[in-house]
mmCIF file of N, CA and C in Angstrom:
data_model
loop_
_atom_site.group_PDB
_atom_site.id
_atom_site.type_symbol
_atom_site.label_atom_id
_atom_site.label_comp_id
_atom_site.label_asym_id
_atom_site.label_seq_id
_atom_site.Cartn_x
_atom_site.Cartn_y
_atom_site.Cartn_z
ATOM 1 N N UNK A 19 80.191 -15.408 212.810
ATOM 2 C CA UNK A 19 79.101 -14.539 213.220
ATOM 3 C C UNK A 19 78.781 -13.565 212.078
ATOM 4 N N UNK A 20 77.486 -13.355 211.870
ATOM 5 C CA UNK A 20 77.033 -12.467 210.799
ATOM 6 C C UNK A 20 77.121 -11.019 211.278
ATOM 7 N N UNK A 21 77.652 -10.163 210.447
ATOM 8 C CA UNK A 21 77.702 -8.745 210.794
ATOM 9 C C UNK A 21 76.294 -8.179 210.817
ATOM 10 N N UNK A 22 76.038 -7.244 211.716
ATOM 11 C CA UNK A 22 74.683 -6.723 211.882
ATOM 12 C C UNK A 22 74.170 -6.009 210.635
ATOM 13 N N UNK A 23 75.070 -5.499 209.786
ATOM 14 C CA UNK A 23 74.608 -4.775 208.607
ATOM 15 C C UNK A 23 74.576 -5.652 207.348
ATOM 16 N N UNK A 24 74.803 -6.950 207.491
ATOM 17 C CA UNK A 24 74.844 -7.813 206.311
ATOM 18 C C UNK A 24 73.472 -7.974 205.649
ATOM 19 N N UNK A 25 72.410 -7.578 206.350
ATOM 20 C CA UNK A 25 71.073 -7.650 205.770
ATOM 21 C C UNK A 25 70.599 -6.290 205.263
ATOM 22 N N UNK A 26 71.431 -5.267 205.447
ATOM 23 C CA UNK A 26 71.112 -3.933 204.958
ATOM 24 C C UNK A 26 71.310 -3.852 203.453
ATOM 25 N N UNK A 27 70.514 -3.035 202.802
ATOM 26 C CA UNK A 27 70.577 -2.907 201.345
ATOM 27 C C UNK A 27 71.432 -1.696 200.977
ATOM 28 N N UNK A 28 72.522 -1.950 200.266
ATOM 29 C CA UNK A 28 73.411 -0.896 199.788
ATOM 30 C C UNK A 28 73.031 -0.631 198.327
ATOM 31 N N UNK A 29 72.305 0.457 198.086
ATOM 32 C CA UNK A 29 71.785 0.751 196.745
ATOM 33 C C UNK A 29 72.885 0.793 195.688
ATOM 34 N N UNK A 30 74.008 1.405 196.027
ATOM 35 C CA UNK A 30 75.116 1.510 195.076
ATOM 36 C C UNK A 30 75.647 0.142 194.681
ATOM 37 N N UNK A 31 75.833 -0.741 195.670
ATOM 38 C CA UNK A 31 76.343 -2.088 195.397
ATOM 39 C C UNK A 31 75.380 -2.868 194.505
ATOM 40 N N UNK A 32 74.083 -2.671 194.730
ATOM 41 C CA UNK A 32 73.077 -3.357 193.913
ATOM 42 C C UNK A 32 73.139 -2.834 192.480
ATOM 43 N N UNK A 33 73.114 -1.530 192.322
ATOM 44 C CA UNK A 33 73.077 -0.932 190.989
ATOM 45 C C UNK A 33 74.343 -1.208 190.186
ATOM 46 N N UNK A 34 75.481 -1.379 190.876
ATOM 47 C CA UNK A 34 76.737 -1.685 190.193
ATOM 48 C C UNK A 34 76.913 -3.184 189.948
ATOM 49 N N UNK A 35 75.932 -3.984 190.402
ATOM 50 C CA UNK A 35 76.005 -5.424 190.180
ATOM 51 C C UNK A 35 76.883 -6.171 191.169
ATOM 52 N N UNK A 36 77.294 -5.509 192.254
ATOM 53 C CA UNK A 36 78.143 -6.157 193.251
ATOM 54 C C UNK A 36 77.332 -6.988 194.245
ATOM 55 N N UNK A 37 76.063 -6.653 194.415
ATOM 56 C CA UNK A 37 75.183 -7.398 195.330
ATOM 57 C C UNK A 37 74.014 -7.910 194.506
ATOM 58 N N UNK A 38 73.954 -9.215 194.339
ATOM 59 C CA UNK A 38 72.926 -9.803 193.471
ATOM 60 C C UNK A 38 71.856 -10.559 194.234
ATOM 61 N N UNK A 39 71.724 -10.277 195.529
ATOM 62 C CA UNK A 39 70.652 -10.914 196.297
ATOM 63 C C UNK A 39 69.304 -10.415 195.768
ATOM 64 N N UNK A 40 68.297 -11.271 195.847
ATOM 65 C CA UNK A 40 66.999 -10.933 195.254
ATOM 66 C C UNK A 40 65.835 -10.971 196.236
ATOM 67 N N UNK A 41 66.044 -11.484 197.448
ATOM 68 C CA UNK A 41 64.931 -11.649 198.376
ATOM 69 C C UNK A 41 65.013 -10.657 199.523
ATOM 70 N N UNK A 42 63.892 -9.967 199.754
ATOM 71 C CA UNK A 42 63.829 -9.020 200.861
ATOM 72 C C UNK A 42 62.764 -9.440 201.866
ATOM 73 N N UNK A 43 62.937 -8.915 203.059
ATOM 74 C CA UNK A 43 61.957 -9.077 204.121
ATOM 75 C C UNK A 43 61.365 -7.708 204.387
ATOM 76 N N UNK A 44 60.062 -7.629 204.313
ATOM 77 C CA UNK A 44 59.311 -6.404 204.597
ATOM 78 C C UNK A 44 58.901 -6.512 206.059
ATOM 79 N N UNK A 45 59.343 -5.570 206.900
ATOM 80 C CA UNK A 45 59.109 -5.670 208.338
ATOM 81 C C UNK A 45 58.159 -4.590 208.835
ATOM 82 N N UNK A 46 57.596 -4.850 209.994
ATOM 83 C CA UNK A 46 56.657 -3.937 210.661
ATOM 84 C C UNK A 46 55.351 -3.780 209.887
ATOM 85 N N UNK A 47 54.920 -4.842 209.244
ATOM 86 C CA UNK A 47 53.637 -4.827 208.535
ATOM 87 C C UNK A 47 52.527 -4.837 209.586
ATOM 88 N N UNK A 48 51.596 -3.877 209.537
ATOM 89 C CA UNK A 48 50.483 -3.899 210.500
ATOM 90 C C UNK A 48 49.739 -5.236 210.417
ATOM 91 N N UNK A 49 49.409 -5.789 211.585
ATOM 92 C CA UNK A 49 48.847 -7.133 211.657
ATOM 93 C C UNK A 49 47.507 -7.299 210.945
ATOM 94 N N UNK A 50 46.811 -6.209 210.682
ATOM 95 C CA UNK A 50 45.507 -6.322 210.029
ATOM 96 C C UNK A 50 45.607 -6.431 208.504
ATOM 97 N N UNK A 51 46.772 -6.180 207.939
ATOM 98 C CA UNK A 51 46.928 -6.317 206.488
ATOM 99 C C UNK A 51 46.728 -7.772 206.081
ATOM 100 N N UNK A 52 45.886 -7.983 205.088
ATOM 101 C CA UNK A 52 45.710 -9.322 204.516
ATOM 102 C C UNK A 52 46.706 -9.487 203.374
ATOM 103 N N UNK A 53 46.843 -10.704 202.913
ATOM 104 C CA UNK A 53 47.703 -10.976 201.758
ATOM 105 C C UNK A 53 47.255 -10.131 200.564
ATOM 106 N N UNK A 54 45.948 -10.109 200.309
ATOM 107 C CA UNK A 54 45.409 -9.361 199.166
ATOM 108 C C UNK A 54 45.668 -7.860 199.294
ATOM 109 N N UNK A 55 45.484 -7.304 200.488
ATOM 110 C CA UNK A 55 45.678 -5.865 200.697
ATOM 111 C C UNK A 55 47.147 -5.479 200.523
ATOM 112 N N UNK A 56 48.047 -6.302 201.054
ATOM 113 C CA UNK A 56 49.466 -5.986 200.932
ATOM 114 C C UNK A 56 49.938 -6.133 199.491
ATOM 115 N N UNK A 57 49.464 -7.175 198.804
ATOM 116 C CA UNK A 57 49.817 -7.342 197.395
ATOM 117 C C UNK A 57 49.298 -6.175 196.561
ATOM 118 N N UNK A 58 48.115 -5.703 196.874
ATOM 119 C CA UNK A 58 47.543 -4.568 196.149
ATOM 120 C C UNK A 58 48.431 -3.330 196.304
ATOM 121 N N UNK A 59 48.914 -3.099 197.513
ATOM 122 C CA UNK A 59 49.804 -1.967 197.767
ATOM 123 C C UNK A 59 51.123 -2.135 197.013
ATOM 124 N N UNK A 60 51.690 -3.319 197.066
ATOM 125 C CA UNK A 60 52.963 -3.598 196.381
ATOM 126 C C UNK A 60 52.800 -3.491 194.869
ATOM 127 N N UNK A 61 51.691 -4.014 194.353
ATOM 128 C CA UNK A 61 51.472 -4.014 192.906
ATOM 129 C C UNK A 61 51.254 -2.613 192.335
ATOM 130 N N UNK A 62 50.893 -1.654 193.172
ATOM 131 C CA UNK A 62 50.775 -0.259 192.716
ATOM 132 C C UNK A 62 52.122 0.266 192.230
ATOM 133 N N UNK A 63 53.192 -0.363 192.687
ATOM 134 C CA UNK A 63 54.540 0.105 192.356
ATOM 135 C C UNK A 63 55.191 -0.742 191.277
ATOM 136 N N UNK A 64 54.382 -1.541 190.583
ATOM 137 C CA UNK A 64 54.837 -2.344 189.432
ATOM 138 C C UNK A 64 56.120 -3.103 189.737
ATOM 139 N N UNK A 65 56.105 -3.778 190.861
ATOM 140 C CA UNK A 65 57.254 -4.576 191.264
ATOM 141 C C UNK A 65 57.279 -5.879 190.471
ATOM 142 N N UNK A 66 58.447 -6.262 190.026
ATOM 143 C CA UNK A 66 58.604 -7.488 189.249
ATOM 144 C C UNK A 66 59.123 -8.597 190.168
ATOM 145 N N UNK A 67 58.178 -9.306 190.800
ATOM 146 C CA UNK A 67 58.546 -10.345 191.745
ATOM 147 C C UNK A 67 57.995 -11.697 191.298
ATOM 148 N N UNK A 68 58.584 -12.765 191.839
ATOM 149 C CA UNK A 68 58.098 -14.106 191.494
ATOM 150 C C UNK A 68 57.765 -14.937 192.735
ATOM 151 N N UNK A 69 57.885 -14.330 193.921
ATOM 152 C CA UNK A 69 57.526 -15.007 195.161
ATOM 153 C C UNK A 69 57.093 -13.960 196.169
ATOM 154 N N UNK A 70 55.984 -14.245 196.868
ATOM 155 C CA UNK A 70 55.494 -13.379 197.935
ATOM 156 C C UNK A 70 54.900 -14.267 199.018
ATOM 157 N N UNK A 71 55.239 -13.966 200.272
ATOM 158 C CA UNK A 71 54.650 -14.729 201.362
ATOM 159 C C UNK A 71 54.475 -13.837 202.581
ATOM 160 N N UNK A 72 53.254 -13.804 203.094
ATOM 161 C CA UNK A 72 52.899 -13.074 204.305
ATOM 162 C C UNK A 72 52.450 -14.117 205.332
ATOM 163 N N UNK A 73 53.332 -14.495 206.268
ATOM 164 C CA UNK A 73 52.951 -15.509 207.266
ATOM 165 C C UNK A 73 51.782 -15.039 208.134
ATOM 166 N N UNK A 74 50.905 -15.982 208.442
ATOM 167 C CA UNK A 74 49.675 -15.691 209.174
ATOM 168 C C UNK A 74 49.632 -16.456 210.493
ATOM 169 N N UNK A 75 49.137 -15.790 211.537
ATOM 170 C CA UNK A 75 48.831 -16.438 212.813
ATOM 171 C C UNK A 75 47.390 -16.916 212.672
ATOM 172 N N UNK A 76 47.213 -18.220 212.508
ATOM 173 C CA UNK A 76 45.878 -18.757 212.219
ATOM 174 C C UNK A 76 44.929 -18.635 213.396
ATOM 175 N N UNK A 77 45.457 -18.699 214.601
ATOM 176 C CA UNK A 77 44.598 -18.594 215.773
ATOM 177 C C UNK A 77 43.964 -17.203 215.853
ATOM 178 N N UNK A 78 44.768 -16.165 215.600
ATOM 179 C CA UNK A 78 44.275 -14.789 215.691
ATOM 180 C C UNK A 78 43.839 -14.212 214.345
ATOM 181 N N UNK A 79 44.033 -14.963 213.281
ATOM 182 C CA UNK A 79 43.629 -14.553 211.925
ATOM 183 C C UNK A 79 44.251 -13.214 211.519
ATOM 184 N N UNK A 80 45.541 -13.054 211.825
ATOM 185 C CA UNK A 80 46.228 -11.838 211.406
ATOM 186 C C UNK A 80 47.660 -12.199 211.009
ATOM 187 N N UNK A 81 48.305 -11.309 210.267
ATOM 188 C CA UNK A 81 49.677 -11.608 209.829
ATOM 189 C C UNK A 81 50.655 -11.439 210.991
ATOM 190 N N UNK A 82 51.845 -11.978 210.806
ATOM 191 C CA UNK A 82 52.863 -11.963 211.857
ATOM 192 C C UNK A 82 53.746 -10.715 211.833
ATOM 193 N N UNK A 83 53.454 -9.765 210.924
ATOM 194 C CA UNK A 83 54.171 -8.497 210.928
ATOM 195 C C UNK A 83 55.328 -8.406 209.950
ATOM 196 N N UNK A 84 55.479 -9.420 209.112
ATOM 197 C CA UNK A 84 56.550 -9.387 208.112
ATOM 198 C C UNK A 84 56.136 -10.194 206.891
ATOM 199 N N UNK A 85 56.818 -9.929 205.771
ATOM 200 C CA UNK A 85 56.540 -10.642 204.519
ATOM 201 C C UNK A 85 57.858 -10.828 203.776
ATOM 202 N N UNK A 86 57.862 -11.794 202.877
ATOM 203 C CA UNK A 86 59.032 -12.065 202.038
ATOM 204 C C UNK A 86 58.664 -11.834 200.583
ATOM 205 N N UNK A 87 59.568 -11.179 199.851
ATOM 206 C CA UNK A 87 59.352 -10.923 198.425
ATOM 207 C C UNK A 87 60.658 -11.242 197.703
ATOM 208 N N UNK A 88 60.548 -12.036 196.645
ATOM 209 C CA UNK A 88 61.725 -12.305 195.807
ATOM 210 C C UNK A 88 61.534 -11.597 194.473
ATOM 211 N N UNK A 89 62.492 -10.759 194.128
ATOM 212 C CA UNK A 89 62.440 -10.016 192.869
ATOM 213 C C UNK A 89 63.163 -10.779 191.771
ATOM 214 N N UNK A 90 62.676 -10.633 190.560
ATOM 215 C CA UNK A 90 63.316 -11.297 189.405
ATOM 216 C C UNK A 90 64.685 -10.679 189.116
ATOM 217 N N UNK A 91 64.826 -9.388 189.388
ATOM 218 C CA UNK A 91 66.067 -8.666 189.116
ATOM 219 C C UNK A 91 66.498 -7.939 190.393
ATOM 220 N N UNK A 92 67.741 -8.125 190.836
ATOM 221 C CA UNK A 92 68.186 -7.458 192.064
ATOM 222 C C UNK A 92 67.993 -5.938 192.040
ATOM 223 N N UNK A 93 68.112 -5.327 190.889
ATOM 224 C CA UNK A 93 67.984 -3.865 190.807
ATOM 225 C C UNK A 93 66.574 -3.377 191.123
ATOM 226 N N UNK A 94 65.586 -4.247 190.981
ATOM 227 C CA UNK A 94 64.210 -3.871 191.329
ATOM 228 C C UNK A 94 64.077 -3.562 192.815
ATOM 229 N N UNK A 95 64.974 -4.127 193.602
ATOM 230 C CA UNK A 95 64.932 -3.921 195.053
ATOM 231 C C UNK A 95 65.166 -2.458 195.408
ATOM 232 N N UNK A 96 65.994 -1.773 194.641
ATOM 233 C CA UNK A 96 66.350 -0.392 194.964
ATOM 234 C C UNK A 96 65.115 0.509 194.978
ATOM 235 N N UNK A 97 64.325 0.497 193.917
ATOM 236 C CA UNK A 97 63.123 1.343 193.866
ATOM 237 C C UNK A 97 62.120 0.924 194.936
ATOM 238 N N UNK A 98 61.980 -0.383 195.141
ATOM 239 C CA UNK A 98 61.054 -0.898 196.147
ATOM 240 C C UNK A 98 61.462 -0.420 197.545
ATOM 241 N N UNK A 99 62.725 -0.656 197.888
ATOM 242 C CA UNK A 99 63.212 -0.273 199.224
ATOM 243 C C UNK A 99 63.202 1.243 199.394
ATOM 244 N N UNK A 100 63.528 1.955 198.335
ATOM 245 C CA UNK A 100 63.531 3.414 198.397
ATOM 246 C C UNK A 100 62.136 3.941 198.722
ATOM 247 N N UNK A 101 61.116 3.318 198.138
ATOM 248 C CA UNK A 101 59.744 3.766 198.398
ATOM 249 C C UNK A 101 59.263 3.326 199.784
ATOM 250 N N UNK A 102 59.429 2.056 200.106
ATOM 251 C CA UNK A 102 58.819 1.513 201.322
ATOM 252 C C UNK A 102 59.603 1.759 202.611
ATOM 253 N N UNK A 103 60.925 1.776 202.563
ATOM 254 C CA UNK A 103 61.718 1.940 203.794
ATOM 255 C C UNK A 103 61.452 3.278 204.465
ATOM 256 N N UNK A 104 61.149 3.214 205.743
ATOM 257 C CA UNK A 104 60.933 4.432 206.522
ATOM 258 C C UNK A 104 59.561 5.061 206.367
ATOM 259 N N UNK A 105 58.690 4.436 205.582
ATOM 260 C CA UNK A 105 57.342 4.982 205.354
ATOM 261 C C UNK A 105 56.369 4.431 206.402
ATOM 262 N N UNK A 106 55.413 5.272 206.769
ATOM 263 C CA UNK A 106 54.309 4.790 207.601
ATOM 264 C C UNK A 106 53.318 4.101 206.671
ATOM 265 N N UNK A 107 52.603 3.159 207.224
ATOM 266 C CA UNK A 107 51.647 2.391 206.435
ATOM 267 C C UNK A 107 50.391 3.193 206.141
ATOM 268 N N UNK A 108 49.783 2.950 204.984
ATOM 269 C CA UNK A 108 48.640 3.743 204.520
ATOM 270 C C UNK A 108 47.333 3.437 205.248
ATOM 271 N N UNK A 109 47.218 2.238 205.770
ATOM 272 C CA UNK A 109 45.918 1.829 206.325
ATOM 273 C C UNK A 109 46.019 1.454 207.798
ATOM 274 N N UNK A 110 44.865 1.315 208.414
ATOM 275 C CA UNK A 110 44.715 0.804 209.775
ATOM 276 C C UNK A 110 45.305 1.717 210.849
ATOM 277 N N UNK A 111 45.533 2.986 210.528
ATOM 278 C CA UNK A 111 45.999 3.975 211.504
ATOM 279 C C UNK A 111 47.159 3.440 212.337
ATOM 280 N N UNK A 112 48.095 2.814 211.661
ATOM 281 C CA UNK A 112 49.245 2.233 212.342
ATOM 282 C C UNK A 112 50.373 3.254 212.489
ATOM 283 N N UNK A 113 51.072 3.187 213.604
ATOM 284 C CA UNK A 113 52.261 4.020 213.808
ATOM 285 C C UNK A 113 53.528 3.291 213.385
ATOM 286 N N UNK A 114 53.374 2.050 212.930
ATOM 287 C CA UNK A 114 54.543 1.269 212.520
ATOM 288 C C UNK A 114 55.196 1.899 211.295
ATOM 289 N N UNK A 115 56.516 1.788 211.248
ATOM 290 C CA UNK A 115 57.292 2.302 210.124
ATOM 291 C C UNK A 115 57.885 1.102 209.392
ATOM 292 N N UNK A 116 57.672 1.062 208.098
ATOM 293 C CA UNK A 116 58.130 -0.056 207.286
ATOM 294 C C UNK A 116 59.651 -0.106 207.200
ATOM 295 N N UNK A 117 60.187 -1.305 207.301
ATOM 296 C CA UNK A 117 61.609 -1.537 207.107
ATOM 297 C C UNK A 117 61.775 -2.594 206.026
ATOM 298 N N UNK A 118 62.780 -2.425 205.180
ATOM 299 C CA UNK A 118 63.080 -3.405 204.142
ATOM 300 C C UNK A 118 64.537 -3.818 204.316
ATOM 301 N N UNK A 119 64.765 -5.126 204.397
ATOM 302 C CA UNK A 119 66.132 -5.635 204.507
ATOM 303 C C UNK A 119 66.227 -6.916 203.687
ATOM 304 N N UNK A 120 67.456 -7.378 203.484
ATOM 305 C CA UNK A 120 67.603 -8.665 202.816
ATOM 306 C C UNK A 120 67.113 -9.762 203.742
ATOM 307 N N UNK A 121 66.540 -10.787 203.146
ATOM 308 C CA UNK A 121 66.092 -11.954 203.906
ATOM 309 C C UNK A 121 67.265 -12.916 204.092
ATOM 310 N N UNK A 122 67.184 -13.736 205.122
ATOM 311 C CA UNK A 122 68.219 -14.739 205.377
ATOM 312 C C UNK A 122 68.211 -15.781 204.268
ATOM 313 N N UNK A 123 67.012 -16.213 203.862
ATOM 314 C CA UNK A 123 66.881 -17.199 202.781
ATOM 315 C C UNK A 123 66.759 -16.440 201.473
ATOM 316 N N UNK A 124 67.605 -16.776 200.502
ATOM 317 C CA UNK A 124 67.660 -16.048 199.235
ATOM 318 C C UNK A 124 67.264 -16.912 198.056
ATOM 319 N N UNK A 125 66.440 -16.341 197.155
ATOM 320 C CA UNK A 125 66.084 -16.987 195.894
ATOM 321 C C UNK A 125 64.755 -17.719 195.954
ATOM 322 N N UNK A 126 64.059 -17.687 194.843
ATOM 323 C CA UNK A 126 62.736 -18.298 194.738
ATOM 324 C C UNK A 126 62.740 -19.780 195.106
ATOM 325 N N UNK A 127 63.663 -20.547 194.539
ATOM 326 C CA UNK A 127 63.682 -21.986 194.781
ATOM 327 C C UNK A 127 63.919 -22.290 196.258
ATOM 328 N N UNK A 128 64.841 -21.571 196.882
ATOM 329 C CA UNK A 128 65.135 -21.781 198.307
ATOM 330 C C UNK A 128 63.931 -21.423 199.173
ATOM 331 N N UNK A 129 63.231 -20.357 198.812
ATOM 332 C CA UNK A 129 62.037 -19.957 199.561
ATOM 333 C C UNK A 129 60.932 -21.001 199.432
ATOM 334 N N UNK A 130 60.699 -21.453 198.207
ATOM 335 C CA UNK A 130 59.657 -22.468 197.977
ATOM 336 C C UNK A 130 59.964 -23.709 198.806
ATOM 337 N N UNK A 131 61.211 -24.160 198.765
ATOM 338 C CA UNK A 131 61.596 -25.354 199.513
ATOM 339 C C UNK A 131 61.458 -25.135 201.023
ATOM 340 N N UNK A 132 61.894 -23.992 201.488
ATOM 341 C CA UNK A 132 61.820 -23.707 202.930
ATOM 342 C C UNK A 132 60.371 -23.695 203.425
ATOM 343 N N UNK A 133 59.503 -22.982 202.719
ATOM 344 C CA UNK A 133 58.135 -22.836 203.206
ATOM 345 C C UNK A 133 57.264 -24.054 202.918
ATOM 346 N N UNK A 134 57.717 -24.931 202.047
ATOM 347 C CA UNK A 134 56.995 -26.192 201.798
ATOM 348 C C UNK A 134 56.966 -27.022 203.077
ATOM 349 N N UNK A 135 58.045 -26.933 203.865
ATOM 350 C CA UNK A 135 58.156 -27.738 205.079
ATOM 351 C C UNK A 135 57.879 -26.927 206.344
ATOM 352 N N UNK A 136 57.461 -25.683 206.195
ATOM 353 C CA UNK A 136 57.237 -24.809 207.339
ATOM 354 C C UNK A 136 55.888 -25.078 207.987
ATOM 355 N N UNK A 137 55.862 -25.018 209.308
ATOM 356 C CA UNK A 137 54.593 -25.181 210.024
ATOM 357 C C UNK A 137 53.694 -23.960 209.857
ATOM 358 N N UNK A 138 54.259 -22.835 209.363
ATOM 359 C CA UNK A 138 53.472 -21.616 209.194
ATOM 360 C C UNK A 138 52.559 -21.669 207.970
ATOM 361 N N UNK A 139 52.918 -22.523 207.019
ATOM 362 C CA UNK A 139 52.127 -22.574 205.787
ATOM 363 C C UNK A 139 50.912 -23.459 206.000
ATOM 364 N N UNK A 140 49.777 -22.866 205.837
ATOM 365 C CA UNK A 140 48.512 -23.565 205.988
ATOM 366 C C UNK A 140 48.089 -24.087 204.625
ATOM 367 N N UNK A 141 47.272 -25.103 204.617
ATOM 368 C CA UNK A 141 46.860 -25.696 203.340
ATOM 369 C C UNK A 141 45.898 -24.799 202.553
ATOM 370 N N UNK A 142 45.274 -23.840 203.217
ATOM 371 C CA UNK A 142 44.315 -22.985 202.516
ATOM 372 C C UNK A 142 45.046 -22.051 201.555
ATOM 373 N N UNK A 143 44.584 -22.007 200.327
ATOM 374 C CA UNK A 143 45.226 -21.239 199.249
ATOM 375 C C UNK A 143 45.529 -19.787 199.618
ATOM 376 N N UNK A 144 44.593 -19.144 200.298
ATOM 377 C CA UNK A 144 44.782 -17.707 200.564
ATOM 378 C C UNK A 144 45.910 -17.441 201.568
ATOM 379 N N UNK A 145 46.375 -18.465 202.274
ATOM 380 C CA UNK A 145 47.471 -18.292 203.215
ATOM 381 C C UNK A 145 48.806 -18.798 202.694
ATOM 382 N N UNK A 146 48.786 -19.477 201.566
ATOM 383 C CA UNK A 146 50.017 -20.044 200.999
ATOM 384 C C UNK A 146 50.859 -18.977 200.309
ATOM 385 N N UNK A 147 52.151 -19.247 200.167
ATOM 386 C CA UNK A 147 52.985 -18.323 199.395
ATOM 387 C C UNK A 147 52.472 -18.192 197.962
ATOM 388 N N UNK A 148 52.645 -17.018 197.389
ATOM 389 C CA UNK A 148 52.306 -16.776 195.992
ATOM 390 C C UNK A 148 53.585 -17.003 195.187
ATOM 391 N N UNK A 149 53.557 -17.984 194.287
ATOM 392 C CA UNK A 149 54.721 -18.307 193.479
ATOM 393 C C UNK A 149 54.344 -18.098 192.022
ATOM 394 N N UNK A 150 55.097 -17.242 191.334
ATOM 395 C CA UNK A 150 54.811 -16.916 189.931
ATOM 396 C C UNK A 150 55.931 -17.443 189.033
ATOM 397 N N UNK A 151 55.583 -17.704 187.785
ATOM 398 C CA UNK A 151 56.600 -18.163 186.824
ATOM 399 C C UNK A 151 57.453 -17.010 186.345
#
């Protein structure tokens, strides 16, 4: 059984190189955020990532309330989580509070493989995961 805090981010462990996980899950994303709007917000913080995915409910044309981001360097997670965790969202008058935790699936290659076979990924480019070199 997985301990309930195994997805929590320990900043000290990351900075000391003891925790080298690179993929986080951004939770409580307001449903009206589009992929472009969320990326714009994330990119304001000069995050060095190589994978981003915001799952979409195609019937309702809105996101499912969470996103996945894989960072090139585990230490980048600290500044990202420090900024986003516990913050209210800037748009759409949402009362949701952002949470950042480690994702169950870790690493760019594992994410690409997982979402390649996922029913959530639509063939339309704007809904597909963003994968960078």
